[in-house]
Short mmCIF file of C-alpha atoms in Angstrom, two decimals:
data_model
loop_
_atom_site.label_atom_id
_atom_site.label_comp_id
_atom_site.label_asym_id
_atom_site.label_seq_id
_atom_site.Cartn_x
_atom_site.Cartn_y
_atom_site.Cartn_z
CA UNK A 129 0.00 0.00 0.00
CA UNK A 130 1.32 3.44 -0.95
CA UNK A 131 2.19 5.94 1.76
CA UNK A 132 0.35 9.22 1.06
CA UNK A 133 3.17 11.17 2.74
CA UNK A 134 5.43 10.51 -0.22
CA UNK A 135 3.14 12.72 -2.33
CA UNK A 136 3.17 15.62 0.20
CA UNK A 137 5.46 18.31 -1.19
CA UNK A 138 6.15 19.61 2.27
CA UNK A 139 6.01 23.04 3.85
CA UNK A 140 9.42 24.05 2.53
CA UNK A 141 8.40 23.35 -1.04
CA UNK A 142 5.15 25.36 -0.69
CA UNK A 143 7.05 28.28 0.78
CA UNK A 144 9.58 28.10 -2.03
CA UNK A 145 6.86 28.16 -4.70
CA UNK A 146 5.04 31.02 -2.95
CA UNK A 147 8.28 32.97 -2.72
CA UNK A 148 8.95 32.49 -6.42
CA UNK A 149 5.43 33.68 -7.27
CA UNK A 150 5.74 36.68 -4.93
CA UNK A 151 9.16 37.57 -6.30
CA UNK A 152 7.82 37.31 -9.85
CA UNK A 153 4.88 39.61 -9.03
CA UNK A 154 7.20 42.05 -7.28
CA UNK A 155 9.63 42.00 -10.18
CA UNK A 156 6.81 42.60 -12.64
CA UNK A 157 5.45 45.44 -10.47
CA UNK A 158 8.85 47.11 -10.23
CA UNK A 159 9.49 46.58 -13.93
CA UNK A 160 6.21 48.25 -14.86
CA UNK A 161 6.34 51.25 -12.53
CA UNK A 162 10.01 51.96 -13.28
CA UNK A 163 9.63 51.38 -17.00
CA UNK A 164 11.56 54.14 -18.79
CA UNK A 165 9.73 56.50 -21.08
CA UNK A 166 11.35 58.59 -23.76
CA UNK A 167 10.36 62.12 -22.72
CA UNK A 168 12.90 64.51 -24.28
CA UNK A 169 11.98 67.36 -21.89
CA UNK A 170 13.48 68.52 -18.62
CA UNK A 171 10.09 70.11 -17.98
CA UNK A 172 6.89 70.12 -19.99
CA UNK A 173 3.41 71.58 -19.42
CA UNK A 174 0.38 69.40 -20.08
CA UNK A 175 -3.36 69.81 -19.64
CA UNK A 176 -5.61 67.04 -18.33
CA UNK A 177 -9.23 67.94 -19.20
CA UNK A 178 -12.16 67.10 -16.95
CA UNK A 179 -13.82 63.72 -17.34
CA UNK A 180 -11.11 61.99 -19.39
CA UNK A 181 -10.38 58.27 -19.00
CA UNK A 182 -7.03 56.70 -18.21
CA UNK A 183 -6.77 55.64 -21.86
CA UNK A 184 -7.37 59.24 -22.98
CA UNK A 185 -4.76 60.51 -20.52
CA UNK A 186 -2.29 58.05 -22.02
CA UNK A 187 -3.10 59.34 -25.50
CA UNK A 188 -2.51 62.94 -24.37
CA UNK A 189 0.88 62.03 -22.89
CA UNK A 190 1.77 60.06 -26.00
CA UNK A 191 0.89 62.99 -28.27
CA UNK A 192 3.05 65.29 -26.11
CA UNK A 193 5.93 62.78 -26.56
CA UNK A 194 6.08 62.15 -22.81
CA UNK A 195 5.27 58.46 -23.27
CA UNK A 196 6.88 55.99 -25.64
CA UNK A 197 4.94 53.05 -24.24
CA UNK A 198 1.30 53.69 -23.33
CA UNK A 199 0.63 50.10 -22.25
CA UNK A 200 3.22 50.01 -19.46
CA UNK A 201 2.06 53.45 -18.27
CA UNK A 202 -1.55 52.26 -18.05
CA UNK A 203 -0.47 49.08 -16.23
CA UNK A 204 1.67 51.11 -13.84
CA UNK A 205 -1.21 53.47 -12.99
CA UNK A 206 -3.49 50.50 -12.25
CA UNK A 207 -0.76 48.70 -10.27
CA UNK A 208 -0.27 51.77 -8.08
CA UNK A 209 -4.03 52.08 -7.55
CA UNK A 210 -4.34 55.52 -9.17
CA UNK A 211 -6.65 54.72 -12.06
CA UNK A 212 -9.22 57.25 -10.79
CA UNK A 213 -6.87 59.54 -8.88
CA UNK A 214 -5.44 61.72 -11.66
CA UNK A 215 -7.21 65.09 -11.30
CA UNK A 216 -7.95 67.49 -14.12
CA UNK A 217 -5.71 70.51 -14.46
CA UNK A 218 -2.66 71.93 -16.13
CA UNK A 219 0.60 70.49 -14.83
CA UNK A 220 4.31 71.05 -15.33
CA UNK A 221 6.17 67.72 -15.31
CA UNK A 222 9.86 67.80 -14.37
CA UNK A 223 12.34 65.11 -15.46
CA UNK A 224 9.49 62.70 -16.22
CA UNK A 225 11.61 59.80 -17.43
CA UNK A 226 9.94 56.85 -15.67
CA UNK A 227 6.34 55.80 -15.17
CA UNK A 228 6.47 56.30 -11.40
CA UNK A 229 7.80 59.87 -11.73
CA UNK A 230 5.11 60.77 -14.24
CA UNK A 231 2.30 59.21 -12.19
CA UNK A 232 3.37 60.75 -8.87
CA UNK A 233 3.61 64.21 -10.41
CA UNK A 234 0.14 63.86 -11.91
CA UNK A 235 -1.46 62.47 -8.75
CA UNK A 236 0.35 64.45 -6.06
CA UNK A 237 1.62 67.43 -8.00
CA UNK A 238 0.14 70.91 -7.69
CA UNK A 239 -1.60 72.03 -10.88
CA UNK A 240 0.00 74.90 -12.74
CA UNK A 241 -1.64 78.10 -11.48
CA UNK A 242 -2.47 81.22 -13.44
CA UNK A 243 -3.08 84.72 -12.18
CA UNK A 244 -6.26 86.65 -12.89
CA UNK A 245 -6.74 90.26 -11.85
CA UNK A 246 -10.28 91.50 -11.28
CA UNK A 247 -10.30 95.28 -11.60
CA UNK A 248 -12.41 97.65 -9.54
CA UNK A 249 -15.66 98.38 -11.33
CA UNK A 250 -15.76 95.20 -13.39
CA UNK A 251 -19.18 93.61 -13.85
CA UNK A 252 -19.80 89.87 -13.62
CA UNK A 253 -19.78 89.89 -17.44
CA UNK A 254 -16.31 91.46 -17.48
CA UNK A 255 -15.10 88.85 -14.99
CA UNK A 256 -16.63 86.04 -17.06
CA UNK A 257 -14.76 87.25 -20.14
CA UNK A 258 -11.45 87.36 -18.27
CA UNK A 259 -12.00 83.91 -16.75
CA UNK A 260 -12.60 82.45 -20.18
CA UNK A 261 -9.59 84.24 -21.66
CA UNK A 262 -7.18 83.25 -18.89
CA UNK A 263 -8.54 80.02 -17.44
CA UNK A 264 -10.81 78.68 -20.21
CA UNK A 265 -13.80 78.71 -17.82
CA UNK A 266 -17.15 78.49 -19.60
CA UNK A 267 -18.67 81.99 -19.57
CA UNK A 268 -22.28 80.89 -19.69
CA UNK A 269 -21.87 78.48 -16.79
CA UNK A 270 -20.14 81.13 -14.70
CA UNK A 271 -22.81 83.75 -15.41
CA UNK A 272 -25.58 81.26 -14.70
CA UNK A 273 -24.09 80.64 -11.26
CA UNK A 274 -23.66 84.37 -10.68
CA UNK A 275 -27.42 84.80 -11.11
CA UNK A 276 -28.41 81.67 -9.18
CA UNK A 277 -30.49 83.08 -6.30
CA UNK A 278 -30.28 79.85 -4.30
CA UNK A 279 -26.48 79.93 -4.42
CA UNK A 280 -26.48 83.61 -3.41
CA UNK A 281 -28.61 82.69 -0.40
CA UNK A 282 -26.18 79.92 0.55
CA UNK A 283 -23.58 82.66 1.13
CA UNK A 284 -26.09 84.67 3.23
CA UNK A 285 -25.82 87.59 0.83
CA UNK A 286 -28.49 90.16 0.11
CA UNK A 287 -29.67 90.58 -3.45
CA UNK A 288 -30.46 88.39 -6.44
CA UNK A 289 -26.97 87.88 -7.84
CA UNK A 290 -23.27 87.99 -6.98
CA UNK A 291 -22.90 91.35 -8.73
CA UNK A 292 -21.12 93.57 -6.21
CA UNK A 293 -19.76 90.72 -4.08
CA UNK A 294 -16.93 89.44 -6.33
CA UNK A 295 -14.15 91.39 -4.70
CA UNK A 296 -11.57 93.03 -7.00
CA UNK A 297 -8.12 91.56 -6.40
CA UNK A 298 -5.48 89.34 -7.99
CA UNK A 299 -6.21 85.62 -7.66
CA UNK A 300 -4.47 82.40 -8.67
CA UNK A 301 -6.43 79.45 -10.05
CA UNK A 302 -5.73 76.30 -12.00
CA UNK A 303 -6.92 76.33 -15.59
CA UNK A 304 -10.41 74.92 -15.93
CA UNK A 305 -11.16 75.34 -12.21
CA UNK A 306 -14.80 74.95 -11.16
CA UNK A 307 -16.77 78.21 -11.34
CA UNK A 308 -18.16 77.61 -7.85
CA UNK A 309 -14.64 77.67 -6.43
CA UNK A 310 -13.90 80.97 -8.20
CA UNK A 311 -17.07 82.59 -6.84
CA UNK A 312 -16.38 81.21 -3.36
CA UNK A 313 -12.85 82.65 -3.31
CA UNK A 314 -14.01 86.08 -4.46
CA UNK A 315 -16.97 86.23 -2.05
CA UNK A 316 -14.71 85.13 0.82
CA UNK A 317 -12.37 87.97 -0.09
CA UNK A 318 -15.33 90.37 0.01
CA UNK A 319 -16.29 89.10 3.48
CA UNK A 320 -12.69 89.45 4.67
CA UNK A 321 -12.64 93.09 3.57
CA UNK A 322 -16.12 94.08 4.77
CA UNK A 323 -15.34 94.30 8.48
CA UNK A 324 -17.63 94.25 11.49
CA UNK A 325 -17.07 97.98 11.99
CA UNK A 326 -18.28 98.55 8.42
CA UNK A 327 -21.46 96.62 9.19
CA UNK A 328 -22.06 98.81 12.25
CA UNK A 329 -21.48 101.94 10.17
CA UNK A 330 -24.04 100.75 7.61
CA UNK A 331 -26.53 100.35 10.46
CA UNK A 332 -25.72 103.86 11.68
CA UNK A 333 -26.57 105.18 8.22
CA UNK A 334 -29.81 103.18 8.22
CA UNK A 335 -28.68 101.23 5.17
CA UNK A 336 -28.38 97.54 4.39
CA UNK A 337 -25.13 95.99 3.15
CA UNK A 338 -26.77 95.59 -0.27
CA UNK A 339 -27.58 99.32 -0.35
CA UNK A 340 -24.03 100.23 0.66
CA UNK A 341 -22.51 98.02 -2.05
CA UNK A 342 -25.00 99.37 -4.59
CA UNK A 343 -24.02 102.95 -3.75
CA UNK A 344 -20.33 101.98 -3.74
CA UNK A 345 -20.71 100.54 -7.25
CA UNK A 346 -22.14 103.85 -8.49
CA UNK A 347 -19.26 105.73 -6.86
CA UNK A 348 -16.85 103.28 -8.52
CA UNK A 349 -18.44 104.09 -11.88
CA UNK A 350 -18.11 107.84 -11.34
CA UNK A 351 -14.75 108.35 -9.64
CA UNK A 352 -11.30 108.13 -11.15
CA UNK A 353 -9.35 109.60 -8.23
CA UNK A 354 -9.64 108.37 -4.64
CA UNK A 355 -9.65 111.93 -3.32
CA UNK A 356 -13.09 112.49 -4.86
CA UNK A 357 -14.83 109.28 -3.80
CA UNK A 358 -16.10 110.53 -0.44
CA UNK A 359 -17.26 113.81 -2.02
CA UNK A 360 -19.21 111.99 -4.72
CA UNK A 361 -20.62 109.74 -2.00
CA UNK A 362 -21.82 112.81 -0.09
CA UNK A 363 -23.63 114.13 -3.18
CA UNK A 364 -25.62 110.90 -3.45
CA UNK A 365 -26.30 110.72 0.28
CA UNK A 366 -27.53 114.34 0.17
CA UNK A 367 -29.81 113.63 -2.78
CA UNK A 368 -31.22 110.51 -1.12
CA UNK A 369 -32.03 112.49 2.03
CA UNK A 370 -33.84 115.13 -0.03
CA UNK A 371 -35.73 112.53 -2.07
CA UNK A 372 -34.02 113.66 -5.29
CA UNK A 373 -33.36 111.20 -8.07
CA UNK A 374 -29.73 110.19 -8.20
CA UNK A 375 -29.44 110.73 -11.98
CA UNK A 376 -26.25 108.66 -11.99
CA UNK A 377 -24.82 108.06 -15.45
CA UNK A 378 -23.13 104.74 -14.51
CA UNK A 379 -26.58 103.21 -13.93
CA UNK A 380 -27.46 104.04 -17.54
CA UNK A 381 -24.17 102.60 -18.80
CA UNK A 382 -25.14 99.40 -16.99
CA UNK A 383 -28.40 98.96 -18.92
CA UNK A 384 -27.33 99.90 -22.45
CA UNK A 385 -26.04 97.12 -24.69
CA UNK A 386 -23.16 98.96 -26.35
CA UNK A 387 -21.59 100.77 -23.41
CA UNK A 388 -19.51 102.32 -22.18
CA UNK A 389 -20.01 105.27 -24.50
CA UNK A 390 -21.24 108.85 -24.47
CA UNK A 391 -24.86 108.82 -23.32
CA UNK A 392 -27.68 110.24 -25.42
CA UNK A 393 -30.94 111.81 -24.22
CA UNK A 394 -32.87 108.76 -25.40
CA UNK A 395 -30.73 106.56 -23.14
CA UNK A 396 -32.00 108.44 -20.10
CA UNK A 397 -35.55 107.35 -20.98
CA UNK A 398 -34.88 103.60 -21.06
CA UNK A 399 -37.44 101.75 -18.98
CA UNK A 400 -35.46 99.91 -16.33
CA UNK A 401 -35.45 99.62 -12.55
CA UNK A 402 -31.76 100.55 -12.77
CA UNK A 403 -32.50 103.89 -14.49
CA UNK A 404 -31.88 106.46 -11.76
CA UNK A 405 -33.08 109.24 -14.07
CA UNK A 406 -36.60 107.76 -14.03
CA UNK A 407 -36.69 106.11 -10.60
CA UNK A 408 -36.10 107.51 -7.14
CA UNK A 409 -33.69 105.95 -4.66
CA UNK A 410 -31.00 103.41 -5.31
CA UNK A 411 -31.27 100.81 -8.08
CA UNK A 412 -32.23 97.28 -6.96
CA UNK A 413 -28.62 96.08 -6.79
CA UNK A 414 -24.98 96.87 -7.57
CA UNK A 415 -24.01 97.76 -11.13
CA UNK A 416 -20.45 96.45 -10.81
CA UNK A 417 -18.04 95.03 -8.25
CA UNK A 418 -16.61 98.01 -6.35
CA UNK A 419 -13.21 98.19 -4.71
CA UNK A 420 -12.60 98.82 -1.04
CA UNK A 421 -12.01 102.57 -1.46
CA UNK A 422 -15.46 103.03 -2.97
CA UNK A 423 -17.05 100.90 -0.25
CA UNK A 424 -15.38 103.03 2.42
CA UNK A 425 -16.54 106.18 0.62
CA UNK A 426 -20.14 104.90 0.59
CA UNK A 427 -19.93 104.26 4.33
CA UNK A 428 -18.10 107.47 5.23
CA UNK A 429 -19.22 110.34 2.98
CA UNK A 430 -17.56 113.71 3.45
CA UNK A 431 -19.57 116.48 5.07
CA UNK A 432 -20.81 118.94 2.45
CA UNK A 433 -24.01 120.35 0.95
CA UNK A 434 -23.25 119.41 -2.65
CA UNK A 435 -26.12 118.10 -4.77
CA UNK A 436 -24.54 118.15 -8.23
CA UNK A 437 -21.26 117.41 -9.95
CA UNK A 438 -20.04 117.43 -13.53
CA UNK A 439 -16.80 116.33 -15.19
CA UNK A 440 -14.09 118.93 -15.80
CA UNK A 441 -12.37 117.05 -18.58
CA UNK A 442 -9.25 116.12 -16.61
CA UNK A 443 -10.66 113.23 -14.59
CA UNK A 444 -11.85 115.50 -11.79
CA UNK A 445 -15.28 117.06 -11.19
CA UNK A 446 -16.82 120.40 -10.33
CA UNK A 447 -19.17 120.14 -7.34
CA UNK A 448 -22.05 122.56 -6.70
CA UNK A 449 -24.94 122.91 -4.27
CA UNK A 450 -27.47 124.53 -6.63
CA UNK A 451 -28.75 123.97 -10.14
CA UNK A 452 -27.69 127.40 -11.43
CA UNK A 453 -24.01 126.84 -10.66
CA UNK A 454 -24.32 123.27 -11.90
CA UNK A 455 -25.58 124.41 -15.30
CA UNK A 456 -22.73 126.90 -15.47
CA UNK A 457 -20.23 124.08 -14.79
CA UNK A 458 -21.92 121.96 -17.46
CA UNK A 459 -21.54 124.71 -20.05
CA UNK A 460 -17.89 125.05 -19.14
CA UNK A 461 -17.35 121.32 -19.61
CA UNK A 462 -19.18 121.37 -22.95
CA UNK A 463 -16.79 124.10 -24.08
CA UNK A 464 -13.84 121.92 -23.08
CA UNK A 465 -15.37 119.03 -25.02
CA UNK A 466 -15.81 121.21 -28.13
CA UNK A 467 -12.19 122.33 -27.98
CA UNK A 468 -10.98 118.75 -27.69
CA UNK A 469 -13.12 117.77 -30.67
CA UNK A 470 -11.77 120.67 -32.74
CA UNK A 471 -8.19 119.78 -31.85
CA UNK A 472 -8.77 116.19 -32.94
CA UNK A 473 -10.11 117.37 -36.29
CA UNK A 474 -7.13 119.69 -36.68
CA UNK A 475 -4.68 116.88 -35.96
CA UNK A 476 -6.41 114.59 -38.48
CA UNK A 477 -6.44 117.34 -41.11
CA UNK A 478 -2.76 118.20 -40.60
CA UNK A 479 -1.89 114.52 -40.62
CA UNK A 480 -3.34 114.18 -44.11
#
């Protein structure tokens, strides 16, 4: 009778086989993740779009000549467990000669950031255009979010849109960043700059934060020099107290389709809740995103009795407290405008 023990390979044999299998797997793993690629660059910038598959990422890297072997790259990504961990964004890869280096830089690297400067007085439309130009963010999606009342309410803001609350500053974002993140950053910056003391001052004036930002946006549209902001603010505060219409030109620029340009009499008759020539009080919301200086001016107007102001032609304004002197200042400005127009014609004529 045969002894079954003679067919038992023994523990040592099993361990030996297991070790060989483990070593083979380990060798294969190391071979794949350290497989050399033929990238000719010391550094190269690439863009990984949203929603792409691992296969599509491999194709992008192949087209950019970063990969010579797509198959080993795909296997390496899967072996390292990063098949779904490569985020969208624009990246700069440095010395990407092996699969592991490429994968780690894509998974753990910081996306290449770009600067965007939002200027004082820009509207949400202006910001949308700049975001598309610099970061390739979809304009329509951004504007849709800017006018999403439910999202505005999530930030505990007053009003029906984010107009006025996207604080002017220089920001850094990755290309293709989510519009919600952009809005969040800019609103957070607004909240950081609108201090508790400012909120108390608004209450002292009997105005809501929305009304302060709305007035600040009008001041932003009128003033070129900081030294005049508080004076312009006082004019509007004085008119509001007297129940006079603000008759603010920037509110008309906001509602015309082809602005900014010289306003015509017919523009002042446009039916709109933002038309401060037809309607009393402040418009229903901000007409742009004002800077901090204009917000401070809206909160702290200078003390004066001015009710009118008109441009002088040099960026500054003439302020008056009665209509007679105001009309005189207007005639003086019109004369300046005529002289400028004549000089332009003269230059054109002499140039010919």
